[in-house]
PDB file of C-alpha atoms in Angstrom:
ATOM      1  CA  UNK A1088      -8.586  -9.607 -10.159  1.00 52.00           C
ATOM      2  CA  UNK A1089      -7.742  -6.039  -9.677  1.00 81.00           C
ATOM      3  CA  UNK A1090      -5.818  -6.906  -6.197  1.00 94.00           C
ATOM      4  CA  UNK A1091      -4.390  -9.474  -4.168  1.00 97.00           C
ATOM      5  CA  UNK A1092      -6.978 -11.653  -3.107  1.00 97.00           C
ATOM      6  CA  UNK A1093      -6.666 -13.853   0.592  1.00 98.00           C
ATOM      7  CA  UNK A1094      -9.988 -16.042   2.045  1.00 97.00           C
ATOM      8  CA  UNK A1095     -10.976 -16.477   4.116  1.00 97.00           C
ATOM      9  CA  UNK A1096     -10.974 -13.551   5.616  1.00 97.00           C
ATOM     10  CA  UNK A1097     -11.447 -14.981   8.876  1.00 97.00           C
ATOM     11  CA  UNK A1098     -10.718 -18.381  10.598  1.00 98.00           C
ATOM     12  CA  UNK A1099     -11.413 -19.739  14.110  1.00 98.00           C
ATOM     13  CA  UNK A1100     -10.135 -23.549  14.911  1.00 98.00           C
ATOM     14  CA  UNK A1101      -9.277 -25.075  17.591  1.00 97.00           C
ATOM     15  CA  UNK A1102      -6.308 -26.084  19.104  1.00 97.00           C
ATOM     16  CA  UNK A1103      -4.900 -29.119  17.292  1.00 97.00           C
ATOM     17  CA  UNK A1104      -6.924 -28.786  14.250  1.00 98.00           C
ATOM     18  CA  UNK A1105      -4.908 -28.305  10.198  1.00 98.00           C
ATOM     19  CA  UNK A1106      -6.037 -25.116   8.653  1.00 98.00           C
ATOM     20  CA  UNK A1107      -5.324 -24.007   5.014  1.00 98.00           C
ATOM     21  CA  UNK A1108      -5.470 -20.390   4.324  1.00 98.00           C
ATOM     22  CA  UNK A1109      -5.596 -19.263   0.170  1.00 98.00           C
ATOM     23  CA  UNK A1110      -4.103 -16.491  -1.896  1.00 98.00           C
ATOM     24  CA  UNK A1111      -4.716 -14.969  -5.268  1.00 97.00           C
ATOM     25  CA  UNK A1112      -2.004 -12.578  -6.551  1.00 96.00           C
ATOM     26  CA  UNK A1113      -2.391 -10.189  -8.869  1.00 95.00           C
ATOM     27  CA  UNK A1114      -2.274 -11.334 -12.166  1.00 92.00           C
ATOM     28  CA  UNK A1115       1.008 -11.542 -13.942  1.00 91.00           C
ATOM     29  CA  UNK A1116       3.253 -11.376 -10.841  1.00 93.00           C
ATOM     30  CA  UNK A1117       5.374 -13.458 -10.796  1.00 92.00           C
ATOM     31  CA  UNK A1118       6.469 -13.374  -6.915  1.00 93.00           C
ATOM     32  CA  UNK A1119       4.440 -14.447  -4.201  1.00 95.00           C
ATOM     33  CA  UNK A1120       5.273 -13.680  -0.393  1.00 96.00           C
ATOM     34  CA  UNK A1121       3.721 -14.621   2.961  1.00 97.00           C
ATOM     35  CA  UNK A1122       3.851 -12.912   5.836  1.00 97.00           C
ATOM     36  CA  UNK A1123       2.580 -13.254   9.370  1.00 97.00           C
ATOM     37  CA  UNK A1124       1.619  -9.760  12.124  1.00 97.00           C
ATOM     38  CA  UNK A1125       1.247 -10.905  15.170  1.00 93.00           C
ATOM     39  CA  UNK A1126      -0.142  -8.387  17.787  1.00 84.00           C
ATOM     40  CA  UNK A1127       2.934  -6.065  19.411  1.00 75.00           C
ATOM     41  CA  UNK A1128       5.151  -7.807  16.447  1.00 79.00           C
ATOM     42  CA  UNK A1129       5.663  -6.513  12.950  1.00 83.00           C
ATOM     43  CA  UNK A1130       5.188  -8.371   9.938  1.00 93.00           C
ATOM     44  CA  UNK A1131       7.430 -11.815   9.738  1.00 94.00           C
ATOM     45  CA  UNK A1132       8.531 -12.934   6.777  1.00 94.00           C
ATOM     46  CA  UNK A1133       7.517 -16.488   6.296  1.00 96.00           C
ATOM     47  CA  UNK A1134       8.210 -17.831   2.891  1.00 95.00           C
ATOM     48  CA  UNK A1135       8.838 -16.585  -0.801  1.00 94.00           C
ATOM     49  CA  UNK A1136       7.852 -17.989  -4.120  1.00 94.00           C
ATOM     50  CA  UNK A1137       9.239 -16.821  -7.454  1.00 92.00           C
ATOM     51  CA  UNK A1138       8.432 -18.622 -11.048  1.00 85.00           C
ATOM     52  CA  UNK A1139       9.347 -21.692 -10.681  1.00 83.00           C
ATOM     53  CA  UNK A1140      12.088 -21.624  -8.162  1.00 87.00           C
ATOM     54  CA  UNK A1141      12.682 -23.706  -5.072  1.00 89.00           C
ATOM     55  CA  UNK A1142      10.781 -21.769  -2.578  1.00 91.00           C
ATOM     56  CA  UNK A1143      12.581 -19.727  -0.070  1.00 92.00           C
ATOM     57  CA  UNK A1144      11.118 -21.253   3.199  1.00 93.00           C
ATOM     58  CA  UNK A1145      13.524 -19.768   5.580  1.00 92.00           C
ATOM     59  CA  UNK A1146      10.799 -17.860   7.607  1.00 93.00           C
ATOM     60  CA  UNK A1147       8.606 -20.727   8.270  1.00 96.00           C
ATOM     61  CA  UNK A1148       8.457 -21.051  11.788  1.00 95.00           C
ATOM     62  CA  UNK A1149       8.068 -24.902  12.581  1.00 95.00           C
ATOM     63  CA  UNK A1150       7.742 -28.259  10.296  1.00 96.00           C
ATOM     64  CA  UNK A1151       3.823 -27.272  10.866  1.00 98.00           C
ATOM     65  CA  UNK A1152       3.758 -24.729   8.367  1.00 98.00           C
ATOM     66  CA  UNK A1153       4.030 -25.968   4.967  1.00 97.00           C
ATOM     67  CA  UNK A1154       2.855 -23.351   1.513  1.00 96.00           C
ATOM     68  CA  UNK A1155       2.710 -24.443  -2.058  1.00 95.00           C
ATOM     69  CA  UNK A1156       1.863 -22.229  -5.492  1.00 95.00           C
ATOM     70  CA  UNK A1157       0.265 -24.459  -7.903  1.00 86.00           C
ATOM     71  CA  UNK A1158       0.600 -23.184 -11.898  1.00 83.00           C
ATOM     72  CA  UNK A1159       2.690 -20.058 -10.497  1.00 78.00           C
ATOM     73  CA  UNK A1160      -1.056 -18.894  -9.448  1.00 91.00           C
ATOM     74  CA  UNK A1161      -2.809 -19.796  -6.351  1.00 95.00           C
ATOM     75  CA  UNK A1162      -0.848 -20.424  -3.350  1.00 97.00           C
ATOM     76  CA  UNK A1163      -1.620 -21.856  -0.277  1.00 97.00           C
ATOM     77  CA  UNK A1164      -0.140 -21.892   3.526  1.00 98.00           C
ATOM     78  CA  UNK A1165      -1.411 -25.037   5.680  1.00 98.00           C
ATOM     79  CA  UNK A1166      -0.913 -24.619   9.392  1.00 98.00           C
ATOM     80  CA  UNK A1167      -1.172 -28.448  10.908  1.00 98.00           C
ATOM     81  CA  UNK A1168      -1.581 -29.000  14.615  1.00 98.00           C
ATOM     82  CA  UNK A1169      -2.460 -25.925  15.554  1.00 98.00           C
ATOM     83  CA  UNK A1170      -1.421 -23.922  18.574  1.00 97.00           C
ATOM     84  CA  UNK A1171      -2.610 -21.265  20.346  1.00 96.00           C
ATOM     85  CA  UNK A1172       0.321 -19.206  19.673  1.00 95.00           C
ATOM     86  CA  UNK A1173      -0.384 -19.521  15.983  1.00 97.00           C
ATOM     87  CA  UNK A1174      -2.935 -16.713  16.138  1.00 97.00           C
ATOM     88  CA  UNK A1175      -1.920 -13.778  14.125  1.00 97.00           C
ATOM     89  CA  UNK A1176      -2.813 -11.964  10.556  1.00 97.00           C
ATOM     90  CA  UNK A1177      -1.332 -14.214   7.756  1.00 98.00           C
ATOM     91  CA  UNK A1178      -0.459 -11.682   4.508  1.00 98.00           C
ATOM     92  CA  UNK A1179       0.001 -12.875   1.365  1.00 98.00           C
ATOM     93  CA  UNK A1180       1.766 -10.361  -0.930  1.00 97.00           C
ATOM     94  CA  UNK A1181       2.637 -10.392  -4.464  1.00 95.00           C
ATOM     95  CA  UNK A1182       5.378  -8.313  -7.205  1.00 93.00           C
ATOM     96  CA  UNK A1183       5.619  -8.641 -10.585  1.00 92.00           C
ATOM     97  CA  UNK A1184       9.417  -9.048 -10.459  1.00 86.00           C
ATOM     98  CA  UNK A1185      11.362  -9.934  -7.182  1.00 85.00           C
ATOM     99  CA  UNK A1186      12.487  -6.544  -5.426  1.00 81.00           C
ATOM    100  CA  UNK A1187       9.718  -4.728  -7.247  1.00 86.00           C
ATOM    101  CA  UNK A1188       6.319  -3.005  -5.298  1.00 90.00           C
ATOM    102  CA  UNK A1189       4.455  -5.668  -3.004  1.00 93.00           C
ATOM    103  CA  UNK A1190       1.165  -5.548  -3.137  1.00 96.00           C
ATOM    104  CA  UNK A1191      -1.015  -6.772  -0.212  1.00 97.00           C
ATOM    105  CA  UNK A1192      -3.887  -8.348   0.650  1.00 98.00           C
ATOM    106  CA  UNK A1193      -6.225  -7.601   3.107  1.00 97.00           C
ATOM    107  CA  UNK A1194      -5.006 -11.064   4.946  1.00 97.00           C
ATOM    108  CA  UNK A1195      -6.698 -14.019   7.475  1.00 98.00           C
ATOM    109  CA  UNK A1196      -7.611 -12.901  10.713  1.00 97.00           C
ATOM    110  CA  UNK A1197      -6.851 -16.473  12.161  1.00 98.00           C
ATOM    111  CA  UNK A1198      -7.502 -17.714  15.883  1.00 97.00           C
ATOM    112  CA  UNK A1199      -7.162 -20.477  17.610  1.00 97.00           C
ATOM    113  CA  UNK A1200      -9.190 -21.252  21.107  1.00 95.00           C
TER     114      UNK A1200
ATOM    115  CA  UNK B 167      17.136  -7.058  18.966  1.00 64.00           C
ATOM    116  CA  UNK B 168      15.125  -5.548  16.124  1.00 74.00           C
ATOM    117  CA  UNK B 169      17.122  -4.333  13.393  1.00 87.00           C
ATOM    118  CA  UNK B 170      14.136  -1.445  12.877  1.00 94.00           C
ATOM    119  CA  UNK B 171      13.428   0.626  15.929  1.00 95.00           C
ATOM    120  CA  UNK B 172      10.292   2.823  15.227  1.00 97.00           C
ATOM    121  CA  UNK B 173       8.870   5.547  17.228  1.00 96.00           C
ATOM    122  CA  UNK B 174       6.741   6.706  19.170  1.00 97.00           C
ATOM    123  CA  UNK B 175       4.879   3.122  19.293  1.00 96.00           C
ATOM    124  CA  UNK B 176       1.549   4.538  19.889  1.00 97.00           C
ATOM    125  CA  UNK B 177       0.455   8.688  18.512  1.00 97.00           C
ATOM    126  CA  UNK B 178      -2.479  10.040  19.302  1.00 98.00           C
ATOM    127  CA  UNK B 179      -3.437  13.825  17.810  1.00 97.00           C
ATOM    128  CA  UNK B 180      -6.366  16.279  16.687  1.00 97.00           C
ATOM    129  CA  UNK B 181      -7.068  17.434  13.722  1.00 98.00           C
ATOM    130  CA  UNK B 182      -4.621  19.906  12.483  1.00 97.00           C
ATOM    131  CA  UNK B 183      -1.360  18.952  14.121  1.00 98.00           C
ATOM    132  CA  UNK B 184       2.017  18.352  12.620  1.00 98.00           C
ATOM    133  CA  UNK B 185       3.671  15.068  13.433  1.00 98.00           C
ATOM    134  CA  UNK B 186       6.970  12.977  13.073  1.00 98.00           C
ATOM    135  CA  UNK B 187       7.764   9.768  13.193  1.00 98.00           C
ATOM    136  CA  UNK B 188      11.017   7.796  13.374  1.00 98.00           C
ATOM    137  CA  UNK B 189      12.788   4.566  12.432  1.00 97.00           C
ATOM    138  CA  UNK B 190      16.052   3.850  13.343  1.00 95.00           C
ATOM    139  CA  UNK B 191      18.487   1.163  13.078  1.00 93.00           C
ATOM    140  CA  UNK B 192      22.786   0.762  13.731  1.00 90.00           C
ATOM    141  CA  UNK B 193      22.653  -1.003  10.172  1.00 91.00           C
ATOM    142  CA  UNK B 194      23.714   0.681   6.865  1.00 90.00           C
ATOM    143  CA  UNK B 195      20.524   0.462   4.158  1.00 90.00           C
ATOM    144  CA  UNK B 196      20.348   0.965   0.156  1.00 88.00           C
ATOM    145  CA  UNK B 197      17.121   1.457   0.623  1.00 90.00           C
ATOM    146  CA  UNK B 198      14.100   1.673   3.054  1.00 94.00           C
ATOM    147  CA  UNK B 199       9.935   1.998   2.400  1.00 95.00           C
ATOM    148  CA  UNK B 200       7.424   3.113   4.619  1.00 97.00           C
ATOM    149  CA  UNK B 201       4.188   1.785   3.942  1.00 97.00           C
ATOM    150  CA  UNK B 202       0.654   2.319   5.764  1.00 97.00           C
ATOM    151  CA  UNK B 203      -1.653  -0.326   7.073  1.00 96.00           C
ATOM    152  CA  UNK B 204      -5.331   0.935   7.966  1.00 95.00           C
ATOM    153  CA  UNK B 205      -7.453  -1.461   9.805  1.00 91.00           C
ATOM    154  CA  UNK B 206      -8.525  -4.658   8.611  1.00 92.00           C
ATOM    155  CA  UNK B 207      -5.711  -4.046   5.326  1.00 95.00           C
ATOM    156  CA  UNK B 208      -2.749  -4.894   4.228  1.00 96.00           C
ATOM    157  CA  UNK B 209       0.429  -2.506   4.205  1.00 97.00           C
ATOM    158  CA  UNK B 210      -0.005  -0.049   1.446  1.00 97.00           C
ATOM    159  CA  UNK B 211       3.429   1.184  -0.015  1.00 96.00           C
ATOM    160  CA  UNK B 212       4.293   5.237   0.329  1.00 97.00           C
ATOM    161  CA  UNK B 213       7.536   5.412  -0.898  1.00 96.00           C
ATOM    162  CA  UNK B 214      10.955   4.195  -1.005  1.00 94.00           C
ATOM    163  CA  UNK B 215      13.892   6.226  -0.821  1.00 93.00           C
ATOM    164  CA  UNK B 216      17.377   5.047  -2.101  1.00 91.00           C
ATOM    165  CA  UNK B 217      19.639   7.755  -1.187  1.00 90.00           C
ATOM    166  CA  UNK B 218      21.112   9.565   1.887  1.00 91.00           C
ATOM    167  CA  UNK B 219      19.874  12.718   2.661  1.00 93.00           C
ATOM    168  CA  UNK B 220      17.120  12.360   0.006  1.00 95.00           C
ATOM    169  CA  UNK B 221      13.439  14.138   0.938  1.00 97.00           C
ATOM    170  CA  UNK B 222      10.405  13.153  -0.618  1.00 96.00           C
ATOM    171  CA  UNK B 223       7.025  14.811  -0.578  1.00 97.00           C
ATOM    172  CA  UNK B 224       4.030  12.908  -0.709  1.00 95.00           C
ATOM    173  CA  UNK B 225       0.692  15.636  -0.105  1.00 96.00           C
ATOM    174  CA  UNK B 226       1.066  16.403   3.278  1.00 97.00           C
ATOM    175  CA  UNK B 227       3.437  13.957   3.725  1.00 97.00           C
ATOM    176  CA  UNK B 228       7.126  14.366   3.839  1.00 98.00           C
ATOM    177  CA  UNK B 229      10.013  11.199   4.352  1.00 97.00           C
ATOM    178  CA  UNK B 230      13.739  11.880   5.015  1.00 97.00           C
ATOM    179  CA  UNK B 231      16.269   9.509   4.605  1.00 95.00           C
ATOM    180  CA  UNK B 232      19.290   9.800   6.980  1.00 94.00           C
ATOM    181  CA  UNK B 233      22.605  10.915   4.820  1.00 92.00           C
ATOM    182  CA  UNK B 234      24.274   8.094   6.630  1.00 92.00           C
ATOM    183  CA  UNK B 235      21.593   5.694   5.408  1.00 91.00           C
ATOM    184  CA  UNK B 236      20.712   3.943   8.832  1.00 93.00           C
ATOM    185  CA  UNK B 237      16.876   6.205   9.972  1.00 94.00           C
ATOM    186  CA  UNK B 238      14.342   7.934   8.615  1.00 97.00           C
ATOM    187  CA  UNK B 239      11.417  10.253   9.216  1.00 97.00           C
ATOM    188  CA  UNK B 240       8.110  10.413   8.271  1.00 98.00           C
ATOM    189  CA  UNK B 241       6.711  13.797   8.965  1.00 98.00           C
ATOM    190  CA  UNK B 242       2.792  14.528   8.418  1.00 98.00           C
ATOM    191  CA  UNK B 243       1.449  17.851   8.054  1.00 98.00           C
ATOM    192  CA  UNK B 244      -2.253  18.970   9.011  1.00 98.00           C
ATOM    193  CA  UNK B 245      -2.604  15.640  10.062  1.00 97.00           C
ATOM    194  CA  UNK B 246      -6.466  14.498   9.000  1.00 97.00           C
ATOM    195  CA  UNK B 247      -8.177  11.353  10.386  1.00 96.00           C
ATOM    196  CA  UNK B 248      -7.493   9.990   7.088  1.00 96.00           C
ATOM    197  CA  UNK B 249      -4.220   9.997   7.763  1.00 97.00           C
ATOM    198  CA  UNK B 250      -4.943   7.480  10.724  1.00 97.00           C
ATOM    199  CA  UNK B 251      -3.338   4.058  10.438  1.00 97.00           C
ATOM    200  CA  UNK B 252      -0.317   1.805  11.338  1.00 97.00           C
ATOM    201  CA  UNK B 253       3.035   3.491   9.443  1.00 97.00           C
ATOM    202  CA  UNK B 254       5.595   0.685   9.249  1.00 97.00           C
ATOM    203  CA  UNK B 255       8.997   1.097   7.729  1.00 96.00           C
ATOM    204  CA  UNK B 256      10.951  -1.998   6.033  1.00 95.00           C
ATOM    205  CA  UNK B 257      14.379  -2.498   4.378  1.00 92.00           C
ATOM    206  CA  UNK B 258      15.506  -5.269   2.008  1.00 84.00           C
ATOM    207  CA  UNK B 259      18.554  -7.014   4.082  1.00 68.00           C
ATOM    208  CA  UNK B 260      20.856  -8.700   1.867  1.00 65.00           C
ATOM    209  CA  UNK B 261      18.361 -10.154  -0.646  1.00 67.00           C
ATOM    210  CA  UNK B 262      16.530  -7.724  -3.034  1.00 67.00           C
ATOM    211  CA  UNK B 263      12.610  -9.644  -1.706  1.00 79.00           C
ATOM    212  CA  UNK B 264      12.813 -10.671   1.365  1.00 85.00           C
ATOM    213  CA  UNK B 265      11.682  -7.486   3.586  1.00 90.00           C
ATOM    214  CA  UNK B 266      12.527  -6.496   7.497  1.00 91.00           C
ATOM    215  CA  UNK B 267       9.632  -4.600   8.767  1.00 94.00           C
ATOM    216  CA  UNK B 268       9.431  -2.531  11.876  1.00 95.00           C
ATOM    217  CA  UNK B 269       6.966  -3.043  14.682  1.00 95.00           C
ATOM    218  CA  UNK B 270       5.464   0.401  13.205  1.00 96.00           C
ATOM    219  CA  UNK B 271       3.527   3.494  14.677  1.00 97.00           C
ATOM    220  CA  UNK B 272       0.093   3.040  15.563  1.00 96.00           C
ATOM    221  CA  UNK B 273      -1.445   6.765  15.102  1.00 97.00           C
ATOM    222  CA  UNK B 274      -4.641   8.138  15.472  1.00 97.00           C
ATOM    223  CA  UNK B 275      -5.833  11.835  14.413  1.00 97.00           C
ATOM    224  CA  UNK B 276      -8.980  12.766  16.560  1.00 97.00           C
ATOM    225  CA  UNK B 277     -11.416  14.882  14.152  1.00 95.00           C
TER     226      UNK B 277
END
C-alpha cells in the first residue's frame, strides 16, 4: 500500500480480555516500530523489528505485551489481560533502513472499560 | 525526568500570528526531528537537523538547532489553521532507531 497501514482503527474490550492489534508497513521497509501515546505522555517506544533480527523488546511494558512480524511483513502487538491503564494510541511505524524516515500510521484508538 | 522538555504545552492563536516553540533538554544530541501529528494521525516528519546552529526553512516554517546541540525552535510564521496540530520533537539516544519523543505542543490557530 501507499502508507503504513494499522486496524483496527478502533478497539473497545474490557478489562481482562487479550486484544491483538495489526500493522502493514510500507512495502520494502525493512524496520518495523511500535509505539504507544498515552494522553499527557508522548509517544513510548515499545518494541523494534529489523529483517530478521532478534527483536528489540526493551520498551514493552509488562510480560502482557507480546509483538511478532511474520515474513518480515505483517506484524502484530497482543495485549493479554487487559487493564484499564492500557488505554492509549498504539503506532506502528516503519523505515526502509534502521535510522532512516519513520513513517506512521494513523494507529488504534484502544480502550478498555 | 524527561530528557525532552517542550514548550508551551498547550498554544492557542488567530490567524495571522507568528509563533515559537521550544524543546529543550541538559543532554548533548547529533541530531533531533520535529514532526507534526494532526488529529486522528500519526506523527508526520518536518525535518531533522544534524548540526549546531543550523536553520532550516520549511514554507512558513523555520527550525533552529541550538549551536550547543541540546534545544531547538520551531518558529511558524502567518500561522494558518492548517498549521494546527500536535508538534513533537524526538532525538535518537544512543541507538540510530530507537526514538525519544517529547510530550509535544498542542497548538491551535483560530481562523
Amino acid at each position: 500500500g501507499a502508507g503504513v497501514s494499522q486496524s483496527p482503527s478502533n478497539k473497545v474490550t474490557e478489562k481482562g480480555k487479550d486484544v491483538e492489534l495489526r500493522c502493514d508497513p510500507i512495502s520494502g521497509h525493512t524496520a518495523l516500530y511500535w509505539y504507544r501515546q498515552s494522553l499527557g505522555q508522548g509517544l513510548e517506544f515499545l518494541i523494534y523489528f529489523q529483517g530478521n533480527s532478534a527483536p528489540d523488546k526493551s520498551g514493552l511494558p509488562s510480560d502482557r505485551f507480546s509483538a511478532e512480524r511474520t515474513g518480515g511483513s505483517v506484524s502484530t502487538l497482543t495485549i493479554q489481560r487487559t487493564q484499564q491503564e492500557d488505554s492509549a494510541v498504539y503506532l506502528c511505524a516503519s523505515s526502509q533502513n534502521p535510522g532512516e524516515k519513520l513513517f506512521f500510521g494513523s494507529g488504534t484508538q484502544l480502550s478498555v472499560l | 525526568t524527561q530528557l525532552l522538555e517542550q514548550s508551551p504545552q498547550f498554544l492557542s492563536i488567530q490567524e495571522g500570528e507568528n509563533l515559537t516553540v521550544y524543546c529543550n533538554s541538559s543532554s548533548v544530541f547529533s541530531s533531533l526531528q520535529w514532526y507534526r501529528q494532526e488529529p486522528g494521525e500519526g506523527p508526520v516528519l518536518l525535518v531533522t537537523v544534524v548540526t549546531g546552529g543550523e536553520v532550516k526553512k520549511l514554507k512558513r516554517l523555520t527550525f533552529q538547532f541550538g549551536d550547543a546541540r541540546k534545544d531547538s525552535s520551531l518558529h511558524i510564521t502567518a500561522a494558518q489553521p492548517g498549521d494546527t496540530g500536535l508538534y513533537l520533537c524526538a532525538v535518537s539516544g544512543g541507538s540510530n532507531y530507537k526514538l525519544t519523543f517529547g510530550k509535544g505542543t498542542l497548538l491551535t490557530v483560530n481562523p
